[in-house]
Tab-separated table of C-alpha atoms in Angstrom:
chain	number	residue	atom	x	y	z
A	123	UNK	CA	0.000	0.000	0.000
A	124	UNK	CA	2.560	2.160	0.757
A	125	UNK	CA	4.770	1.465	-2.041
A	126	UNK	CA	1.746	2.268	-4.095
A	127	UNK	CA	0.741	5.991	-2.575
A	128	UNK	CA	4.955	6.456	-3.195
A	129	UNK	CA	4.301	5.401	-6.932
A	130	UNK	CA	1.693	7.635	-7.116
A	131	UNK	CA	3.380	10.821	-5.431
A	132	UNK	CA	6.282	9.852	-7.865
A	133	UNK	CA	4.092	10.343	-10.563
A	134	UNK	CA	2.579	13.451	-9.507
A	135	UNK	CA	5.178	15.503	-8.925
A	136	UNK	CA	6.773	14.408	-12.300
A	137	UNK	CA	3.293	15.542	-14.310
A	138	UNK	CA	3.674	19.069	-12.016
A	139	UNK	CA	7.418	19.273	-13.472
A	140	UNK	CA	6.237	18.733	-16.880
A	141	UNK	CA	3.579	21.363	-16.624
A	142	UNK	CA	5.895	23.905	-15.017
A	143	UNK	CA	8.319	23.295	-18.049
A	144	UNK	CA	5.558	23.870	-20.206
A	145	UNK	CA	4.459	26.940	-18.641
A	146	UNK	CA	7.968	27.919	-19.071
A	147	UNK	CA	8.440	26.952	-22.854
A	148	UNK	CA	5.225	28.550	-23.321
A	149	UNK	CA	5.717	31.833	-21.824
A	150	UNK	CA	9.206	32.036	-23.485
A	151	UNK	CA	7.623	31.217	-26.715
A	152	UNK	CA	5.584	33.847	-26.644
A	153	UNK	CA	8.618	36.368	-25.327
A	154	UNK	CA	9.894	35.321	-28.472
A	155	UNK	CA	7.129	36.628	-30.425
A	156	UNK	CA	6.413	39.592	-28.719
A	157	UNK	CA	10.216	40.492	-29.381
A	158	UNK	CA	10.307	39.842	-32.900
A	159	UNK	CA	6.812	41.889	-33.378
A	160	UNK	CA	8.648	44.647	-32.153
A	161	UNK	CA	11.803	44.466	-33.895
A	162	UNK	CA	10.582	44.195	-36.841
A	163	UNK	CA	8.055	47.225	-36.224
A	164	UNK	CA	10.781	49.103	-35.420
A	165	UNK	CA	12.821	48.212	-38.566
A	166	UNK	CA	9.791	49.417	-40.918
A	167	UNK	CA	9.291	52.289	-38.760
A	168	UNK	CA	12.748	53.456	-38.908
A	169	UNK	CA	12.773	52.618	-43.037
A	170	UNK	CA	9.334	54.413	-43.302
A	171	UNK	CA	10.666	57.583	-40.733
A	172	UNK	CA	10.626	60.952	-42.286
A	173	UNK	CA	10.323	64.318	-39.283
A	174	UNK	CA	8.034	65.714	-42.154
A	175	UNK	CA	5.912	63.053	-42.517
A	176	UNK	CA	2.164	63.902	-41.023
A	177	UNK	CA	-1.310	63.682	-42.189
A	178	UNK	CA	-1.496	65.497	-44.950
A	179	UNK	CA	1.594	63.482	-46.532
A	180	UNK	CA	0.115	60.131	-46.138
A	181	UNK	CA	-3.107	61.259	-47.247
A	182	UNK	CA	-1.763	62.567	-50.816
A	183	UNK	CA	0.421	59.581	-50.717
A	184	UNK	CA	-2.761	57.875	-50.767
A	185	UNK	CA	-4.936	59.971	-53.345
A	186	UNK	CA	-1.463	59.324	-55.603
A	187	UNK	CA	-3.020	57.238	-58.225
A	188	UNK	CA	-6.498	59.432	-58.205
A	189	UNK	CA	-4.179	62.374	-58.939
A	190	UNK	CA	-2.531	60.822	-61.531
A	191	UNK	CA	-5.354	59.668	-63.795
A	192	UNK	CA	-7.190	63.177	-63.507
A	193	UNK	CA	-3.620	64.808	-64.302
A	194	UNK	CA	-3.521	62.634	-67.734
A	195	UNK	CA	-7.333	62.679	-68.131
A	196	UNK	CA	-7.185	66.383	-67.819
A	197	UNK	CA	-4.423	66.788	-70.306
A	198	UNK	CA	-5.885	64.913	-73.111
A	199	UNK	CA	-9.107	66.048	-72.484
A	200	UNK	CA	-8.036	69.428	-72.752
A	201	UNK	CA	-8.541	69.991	-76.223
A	202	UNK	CA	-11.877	68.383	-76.115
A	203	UNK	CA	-12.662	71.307	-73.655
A	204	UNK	CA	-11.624	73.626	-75.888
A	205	UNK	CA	-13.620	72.624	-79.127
A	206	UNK	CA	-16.692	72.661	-76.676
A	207	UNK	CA	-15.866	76.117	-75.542
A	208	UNK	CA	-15.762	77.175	-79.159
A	209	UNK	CA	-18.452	74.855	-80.674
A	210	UNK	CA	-20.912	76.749	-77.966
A	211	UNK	CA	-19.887	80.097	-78.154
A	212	UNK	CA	-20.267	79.777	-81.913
A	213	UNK	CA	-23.879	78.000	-81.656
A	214	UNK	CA	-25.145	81.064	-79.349
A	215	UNK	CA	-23.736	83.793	-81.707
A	216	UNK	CA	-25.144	81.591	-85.018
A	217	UNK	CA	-28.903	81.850	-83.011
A	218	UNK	CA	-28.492	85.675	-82.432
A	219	UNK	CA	-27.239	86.507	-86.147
A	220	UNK	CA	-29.685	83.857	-87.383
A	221	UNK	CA	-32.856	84.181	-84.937
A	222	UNK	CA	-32.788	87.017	-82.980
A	223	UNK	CA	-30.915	89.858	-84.993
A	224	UNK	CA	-33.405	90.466	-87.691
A	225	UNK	CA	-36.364	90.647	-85.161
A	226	UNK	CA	-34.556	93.257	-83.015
A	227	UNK	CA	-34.430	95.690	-86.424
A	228	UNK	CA	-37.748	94.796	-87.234
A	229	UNK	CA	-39.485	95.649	-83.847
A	230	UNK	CA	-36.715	98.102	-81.479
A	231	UNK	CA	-36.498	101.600	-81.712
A	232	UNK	CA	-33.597	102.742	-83.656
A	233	UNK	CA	-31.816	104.084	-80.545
A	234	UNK	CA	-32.369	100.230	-79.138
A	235	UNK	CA	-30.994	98.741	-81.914
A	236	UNK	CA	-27.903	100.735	-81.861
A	237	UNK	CA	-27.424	99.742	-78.360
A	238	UNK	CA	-27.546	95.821	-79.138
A	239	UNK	CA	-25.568	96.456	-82.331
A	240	UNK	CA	-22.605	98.243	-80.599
A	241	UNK	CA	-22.760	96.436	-77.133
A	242	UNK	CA	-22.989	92.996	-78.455
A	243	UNK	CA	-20.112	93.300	-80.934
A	244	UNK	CA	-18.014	95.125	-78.605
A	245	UNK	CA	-18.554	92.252	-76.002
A	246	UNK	CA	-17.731	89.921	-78.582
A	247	UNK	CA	-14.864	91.232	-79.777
A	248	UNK	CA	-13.450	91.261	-76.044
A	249	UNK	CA	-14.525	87.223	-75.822
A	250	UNK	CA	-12.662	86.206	-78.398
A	251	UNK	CA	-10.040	87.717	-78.286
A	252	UNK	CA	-9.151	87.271	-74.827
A	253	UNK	CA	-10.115	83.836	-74.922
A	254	UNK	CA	-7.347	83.353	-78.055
A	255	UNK	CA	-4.956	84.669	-76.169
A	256	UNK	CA	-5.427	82.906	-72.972
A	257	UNK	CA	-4.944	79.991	-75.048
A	258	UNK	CA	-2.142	80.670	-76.968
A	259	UNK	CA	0.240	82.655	-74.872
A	260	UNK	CA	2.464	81.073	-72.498
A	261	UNK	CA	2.133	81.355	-68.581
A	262	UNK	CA	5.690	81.679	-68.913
A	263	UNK	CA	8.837	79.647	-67.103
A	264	UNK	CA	11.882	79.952	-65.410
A	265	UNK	CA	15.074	79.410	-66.791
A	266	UNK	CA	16.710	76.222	-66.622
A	267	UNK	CA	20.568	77.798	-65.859
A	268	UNK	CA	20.985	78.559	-61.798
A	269	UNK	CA	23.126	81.395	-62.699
A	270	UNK	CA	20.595	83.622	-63.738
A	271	UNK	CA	18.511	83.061	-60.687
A	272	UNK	CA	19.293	84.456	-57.214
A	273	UNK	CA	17.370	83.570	-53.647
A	274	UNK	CA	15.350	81.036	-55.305
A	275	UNK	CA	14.340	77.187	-54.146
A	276	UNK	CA	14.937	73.908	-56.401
A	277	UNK	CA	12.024	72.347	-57.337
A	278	UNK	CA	11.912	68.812	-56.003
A	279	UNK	CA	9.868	67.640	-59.636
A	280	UNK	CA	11.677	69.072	-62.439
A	281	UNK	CA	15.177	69.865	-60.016
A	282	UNK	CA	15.349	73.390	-61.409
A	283	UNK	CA	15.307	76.575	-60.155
A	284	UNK	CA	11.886	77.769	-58.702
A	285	UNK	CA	11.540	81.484	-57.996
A	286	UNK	CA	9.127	83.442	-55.862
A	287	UNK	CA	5.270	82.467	-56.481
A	288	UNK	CA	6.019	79.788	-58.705
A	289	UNK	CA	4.649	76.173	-58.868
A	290	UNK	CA	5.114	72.771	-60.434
A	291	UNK	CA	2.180	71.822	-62.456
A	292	UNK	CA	1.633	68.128	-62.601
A	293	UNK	CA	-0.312	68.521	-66.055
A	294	UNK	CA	1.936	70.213	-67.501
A	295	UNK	CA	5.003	68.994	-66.118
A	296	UNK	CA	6.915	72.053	-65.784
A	297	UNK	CA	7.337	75.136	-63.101
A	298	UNK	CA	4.760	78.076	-64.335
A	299	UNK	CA	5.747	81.603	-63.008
A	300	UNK	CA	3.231	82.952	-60.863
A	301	UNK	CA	0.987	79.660	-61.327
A	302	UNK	CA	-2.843	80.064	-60.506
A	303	UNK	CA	-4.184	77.337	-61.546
A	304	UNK	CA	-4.230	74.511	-64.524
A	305	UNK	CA	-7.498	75.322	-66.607
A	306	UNK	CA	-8.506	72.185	-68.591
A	307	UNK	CA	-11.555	74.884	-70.750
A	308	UNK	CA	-8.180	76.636	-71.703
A	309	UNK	CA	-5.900	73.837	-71.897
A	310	UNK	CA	-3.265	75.519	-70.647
A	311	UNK	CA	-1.938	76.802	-67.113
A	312	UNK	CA	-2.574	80.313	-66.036
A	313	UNK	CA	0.646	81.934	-64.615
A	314	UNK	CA	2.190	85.545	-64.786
A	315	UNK	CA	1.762	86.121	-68.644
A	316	UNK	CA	-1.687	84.994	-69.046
A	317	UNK	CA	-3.918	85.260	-65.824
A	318	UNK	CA	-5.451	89.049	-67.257
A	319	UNK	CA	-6.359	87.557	-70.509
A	320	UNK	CA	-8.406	84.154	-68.189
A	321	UNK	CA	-9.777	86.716	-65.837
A	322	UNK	CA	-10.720	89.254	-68.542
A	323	UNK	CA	-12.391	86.313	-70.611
A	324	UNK	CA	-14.232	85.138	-67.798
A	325	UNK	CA	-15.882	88.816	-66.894
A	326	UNK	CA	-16.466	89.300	-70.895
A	327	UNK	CA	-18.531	85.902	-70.856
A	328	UNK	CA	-20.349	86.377	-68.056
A	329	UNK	CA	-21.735	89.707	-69.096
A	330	UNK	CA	-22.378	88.807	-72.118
A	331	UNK	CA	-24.076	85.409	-70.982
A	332	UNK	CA	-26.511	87.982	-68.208
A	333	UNK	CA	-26.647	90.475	-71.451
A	334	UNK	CA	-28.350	87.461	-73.721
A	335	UNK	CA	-30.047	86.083	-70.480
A	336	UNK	CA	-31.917	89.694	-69.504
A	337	UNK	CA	-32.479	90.956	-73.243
A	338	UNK	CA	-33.965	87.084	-74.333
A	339	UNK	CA	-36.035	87.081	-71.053
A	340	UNK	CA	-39.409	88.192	-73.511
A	341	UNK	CA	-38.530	85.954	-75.886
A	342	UNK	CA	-37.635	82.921	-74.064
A	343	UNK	CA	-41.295	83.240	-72.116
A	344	UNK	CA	-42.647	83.451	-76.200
A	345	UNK	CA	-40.670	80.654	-77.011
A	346	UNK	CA	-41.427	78.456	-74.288
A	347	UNK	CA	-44.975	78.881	-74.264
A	348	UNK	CA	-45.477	78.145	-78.169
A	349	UNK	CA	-42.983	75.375	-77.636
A	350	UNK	CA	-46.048	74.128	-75.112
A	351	UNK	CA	-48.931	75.031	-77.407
A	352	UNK	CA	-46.653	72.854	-80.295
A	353	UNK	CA	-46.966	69.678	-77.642
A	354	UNK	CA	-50.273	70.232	-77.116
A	355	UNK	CA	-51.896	70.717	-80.809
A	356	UNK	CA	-49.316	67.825	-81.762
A	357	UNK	CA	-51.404	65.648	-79.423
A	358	UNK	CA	-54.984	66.801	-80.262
A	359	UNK	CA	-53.891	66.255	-84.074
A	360	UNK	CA	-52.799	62.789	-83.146
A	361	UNK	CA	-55.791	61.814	-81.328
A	362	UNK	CA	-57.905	63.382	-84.303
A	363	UNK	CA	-56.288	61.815	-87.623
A	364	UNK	CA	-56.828	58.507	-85.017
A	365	UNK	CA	-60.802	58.779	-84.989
A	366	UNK	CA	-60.719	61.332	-87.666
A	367	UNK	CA	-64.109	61.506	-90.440
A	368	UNK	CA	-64.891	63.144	-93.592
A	369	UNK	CA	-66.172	66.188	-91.568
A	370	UNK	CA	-63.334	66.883	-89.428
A	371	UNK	CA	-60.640	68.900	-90.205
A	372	UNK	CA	-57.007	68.009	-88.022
A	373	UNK	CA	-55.134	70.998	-86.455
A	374	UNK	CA	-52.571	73.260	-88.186
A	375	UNK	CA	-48.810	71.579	-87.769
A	376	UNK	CA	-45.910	73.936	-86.982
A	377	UNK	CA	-43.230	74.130	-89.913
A	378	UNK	CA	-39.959	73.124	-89.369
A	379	UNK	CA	-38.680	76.450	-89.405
A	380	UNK	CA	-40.555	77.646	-86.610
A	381	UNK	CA	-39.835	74.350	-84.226
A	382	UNK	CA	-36.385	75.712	-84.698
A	383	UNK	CA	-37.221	79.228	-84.263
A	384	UNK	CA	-38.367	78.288	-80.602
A	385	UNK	CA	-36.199	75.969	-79.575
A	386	UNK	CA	-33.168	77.803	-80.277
A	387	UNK	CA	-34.508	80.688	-78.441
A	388	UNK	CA	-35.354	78.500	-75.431
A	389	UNK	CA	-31.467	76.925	-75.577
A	390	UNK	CA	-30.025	79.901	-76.091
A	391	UNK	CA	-31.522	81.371	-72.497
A	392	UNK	CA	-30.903	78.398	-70.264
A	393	UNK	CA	-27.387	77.758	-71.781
A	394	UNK	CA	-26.784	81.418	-71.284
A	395	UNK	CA	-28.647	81.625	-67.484
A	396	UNK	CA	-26.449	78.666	-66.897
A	397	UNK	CA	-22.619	79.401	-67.925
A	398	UNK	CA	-23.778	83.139	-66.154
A	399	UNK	CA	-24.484	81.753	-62.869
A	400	UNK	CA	-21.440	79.253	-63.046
A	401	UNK	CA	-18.882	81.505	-64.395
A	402	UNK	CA	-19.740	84.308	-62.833
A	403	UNK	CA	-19.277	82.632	-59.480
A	404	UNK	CA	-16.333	81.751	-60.590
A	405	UNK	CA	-15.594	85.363	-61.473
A	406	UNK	CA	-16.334	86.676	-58.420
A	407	UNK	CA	-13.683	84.593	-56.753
A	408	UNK	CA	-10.502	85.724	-58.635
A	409	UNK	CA	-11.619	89.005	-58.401
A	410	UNK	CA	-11.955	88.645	-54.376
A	411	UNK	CA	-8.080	87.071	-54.810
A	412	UNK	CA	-6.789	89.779	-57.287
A	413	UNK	CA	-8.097	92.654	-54.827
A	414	UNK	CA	-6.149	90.449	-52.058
A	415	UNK	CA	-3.338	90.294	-54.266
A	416	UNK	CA	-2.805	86.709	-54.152
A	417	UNK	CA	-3.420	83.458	-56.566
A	418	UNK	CA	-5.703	80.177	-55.922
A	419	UNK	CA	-2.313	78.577	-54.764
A	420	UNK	CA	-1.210	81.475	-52.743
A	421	UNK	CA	-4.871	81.668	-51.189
A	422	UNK	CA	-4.337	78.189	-49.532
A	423	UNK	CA	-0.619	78.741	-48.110
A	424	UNK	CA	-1.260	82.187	-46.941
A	425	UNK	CA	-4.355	81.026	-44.881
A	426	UNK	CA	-2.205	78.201	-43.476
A	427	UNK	CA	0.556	80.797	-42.886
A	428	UNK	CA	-2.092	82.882	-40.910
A	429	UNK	CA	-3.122	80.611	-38.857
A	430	UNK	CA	0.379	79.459	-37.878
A	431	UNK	CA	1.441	83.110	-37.137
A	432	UNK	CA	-1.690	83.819	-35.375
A	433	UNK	CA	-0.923	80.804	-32.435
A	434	UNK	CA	2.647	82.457	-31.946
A	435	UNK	CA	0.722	86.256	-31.942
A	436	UNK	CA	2.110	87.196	-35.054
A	437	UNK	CA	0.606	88.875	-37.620
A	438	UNK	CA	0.682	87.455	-41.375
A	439	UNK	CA	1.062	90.378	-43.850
A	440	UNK	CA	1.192	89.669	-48.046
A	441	UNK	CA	4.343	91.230	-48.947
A	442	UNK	CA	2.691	90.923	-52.880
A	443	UNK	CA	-0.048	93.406	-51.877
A	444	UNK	CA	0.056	96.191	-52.127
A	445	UNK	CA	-3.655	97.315	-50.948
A	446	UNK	CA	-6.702	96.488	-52.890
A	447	UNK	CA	-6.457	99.637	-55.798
A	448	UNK	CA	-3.390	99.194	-56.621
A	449	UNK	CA	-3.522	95.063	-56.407
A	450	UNK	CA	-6.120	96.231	-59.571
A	451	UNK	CA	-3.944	98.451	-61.109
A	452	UNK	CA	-0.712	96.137	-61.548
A	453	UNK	CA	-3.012	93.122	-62.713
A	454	UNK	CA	-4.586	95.410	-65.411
A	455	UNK	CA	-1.056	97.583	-66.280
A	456	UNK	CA	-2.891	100.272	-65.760
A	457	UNK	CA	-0.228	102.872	-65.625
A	458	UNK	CA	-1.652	105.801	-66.443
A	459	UNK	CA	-5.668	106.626	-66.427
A	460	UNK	CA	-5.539	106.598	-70.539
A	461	UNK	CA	-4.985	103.101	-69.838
A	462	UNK	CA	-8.536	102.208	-68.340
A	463	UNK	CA	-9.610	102.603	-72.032
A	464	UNK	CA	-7.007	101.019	-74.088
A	465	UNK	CA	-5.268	98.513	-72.125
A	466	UNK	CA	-8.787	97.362	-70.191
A	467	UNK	CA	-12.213	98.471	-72.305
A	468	UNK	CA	-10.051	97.605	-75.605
A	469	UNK	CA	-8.119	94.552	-76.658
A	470	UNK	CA	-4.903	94.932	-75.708
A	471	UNK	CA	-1.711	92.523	-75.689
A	472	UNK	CA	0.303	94.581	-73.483
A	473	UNK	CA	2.736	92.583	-70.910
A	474	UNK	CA	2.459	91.883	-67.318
A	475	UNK	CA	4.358	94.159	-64.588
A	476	UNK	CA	8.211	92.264	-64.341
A	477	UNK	CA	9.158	89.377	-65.476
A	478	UNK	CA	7.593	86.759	-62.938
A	479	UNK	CA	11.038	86.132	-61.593
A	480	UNK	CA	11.310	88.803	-59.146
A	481	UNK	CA	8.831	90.887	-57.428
A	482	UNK	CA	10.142	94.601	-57.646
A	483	UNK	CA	7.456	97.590	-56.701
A	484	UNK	CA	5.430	98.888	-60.133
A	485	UNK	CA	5.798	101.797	-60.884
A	486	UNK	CA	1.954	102.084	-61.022
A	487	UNK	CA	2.009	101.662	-56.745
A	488	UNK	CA	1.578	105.004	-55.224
A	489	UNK	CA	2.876	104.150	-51.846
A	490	UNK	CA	5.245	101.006	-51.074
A	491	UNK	CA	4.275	98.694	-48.238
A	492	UNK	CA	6.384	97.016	-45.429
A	493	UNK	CA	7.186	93.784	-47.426
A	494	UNK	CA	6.813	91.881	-44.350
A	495	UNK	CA	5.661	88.125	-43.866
A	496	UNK	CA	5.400	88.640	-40.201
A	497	UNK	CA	5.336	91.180	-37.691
């Protein structure tokens, strides 16, 4: 008996030194593992480490591809935009030569019809030819030689010199002096050499979009009712050459010319009323930025700027302002007041202020301001 409870204590305590040396294995096992996650999150962490690295990074790091295929879309797409720029620009002034312009001389006043005459040509004259040249001239570049740069940056894209207010364009591929934006309806970029003949397009359409919009108003209500009395005689002649007799006579039809007549009247409005209230908005906010004196890329780094400066109780000042007339004046080269009329109510191809590769005073500026970033 005894010899058996000695057995059995024998075999207990070896089954507890088993478990305890699994225990052990176990828990070291699992060291093991816990020490190799963390090496090797270390090792990607310090292949990965960059002190500039934050959110904004990883998210475009992210968006990448999405950037890319609207960068190539955009650029071959570009001259689809600009056919459809033309080919409707050209379809509203075909309607007003074609529809509109021999009922204004039949019906207005003389002193009427010399208004339309001279307004509408004028404003055409302005959209076409600022639109040509927004389209044709060059934003402009910077040099490729160092030499001829001082105090500029390298661009990290292209590795060339990159001077004050300039940007890489990922359309394009290339650094555009003062860079506002990449317009795909232009096909182009607008920079330094070209951003009065985009902004002076975009004013010329939109007033003559609200000019077409308020003087069609009469005839678009004309045109839209008849359009609904064409629907409704269409049916009623439908229904009676369906249960028609030998005593009853169908309703008149419309001719093709006047189905036309109407509908190009009631396209003409909404297409007009349309581009107005889009491009006008548009307007309105690169005029807000020239009277701040900045561009759409300048408007997002001088906010961030701000708000930087304001948590250390600094103040941000523009040093490229130089107070809301004069920001008017040196976008327009308005040098002297002759100039309001030929350089700004008349085509004109005159050049920018400078040469977008430094940013001395105009000579327009009546006082200089403290070119300051932060006070």
């Amino acid at each position: 008996m005894r010899s058996r409870q000695r057995m059995f204590a024998a075999v207990m305590r070896l089954l507890l030194k088993c478990l305890r040396l699994g225990r052990r294995r176990r828990f070291k096992l699992m060291r093991q593992v816990e020490q190799l996650w963390h090496y090797g999150h270390l090792c990607l962490r310090s292949l990965l480490y960059n002190s500039f690295t934050n959110g904004d990074v990883v998210l475009d790091s992210l968006f990448e591809p999405v950037y890319w295929l609207v960068d190539h879309v955009t650029r071959w797409f570009g001259v689809v935009f600009v056919a459809l720029v033309i080919g409707l620009t050209s379809s509203i002034v075909a309607i007003v030569y074609i529809c509109l312009l021999p009922l204004i001389l039949q019906t207005y006043t003389p002193a009427w019809v010399c208004w339309h005459l001279t307004y509408g040509h004028w404003n055409l004259i302005m959209i076409v030819f600022h639109y040509y040249m927004a389209i044709t001239t060059s934003p402009g570049h910077p040099p490729q030689a160092k030499n001829d740069l001082t105090g500029v940056s390298i661009c990290r894209k292209c590795i060339a010199p990159k001077p004050a207010r300039t940007h890489h364009c990922s359309i394009c591929n290339r650094c555009v002096l003062k860079m506002d934006h990449h317009c795909p309806w232009l096909n182009n970029c607008v920079g330094h050499y070209n951003h009065r003949y985009f902004f002076s397009f975009c004013l010329f359409m939109t007033m003559g979009c609200i000019y077409c919009s308020i003087s069609g108003w009469d005839m678009f209500r004309d045109a839209y009712a008849a359009i609904e009395r064409m629907k409704l005689l269409e049916k009623e002649r439908l229904q009676v050459a369906a249960n028609q007799t030998y005593y009853q006579t169908p309703p008149p039809t419309f001719s093709f010319r006047q189905r036309a007549f109407h509908k190009s009247v009631v396209y003409l409005w909404v297409l007009c009323s349309s581009v107005a209230l889009a491009l006008g908005a548009l307007t309105l906010w690169h005029a807000a930025l020239i009277t701040r004196g900045e561009t759409s890329i300048e408007r997002h780094i001088n906010r961030k700027e701000r708000q930087r400066l304001q948590k250390k109780g600094k103040v941000f000042r523009n040093p490229y302002s130089y107070g809301s007339w004069d920001n008017w004046k040196v976008f327009l080269g308005v040098d002297v007041p002759r100039h309001w009329l030929t350089r700004v109510l008349l085509p004109s191809p005159h050049l920018p202020h400078g040469t977008g590769l430094s940013w001395d005073l105009p000579p327009c500026v009546t006082e200089q301001h403290a070119p300051l970033l932060a006070i």
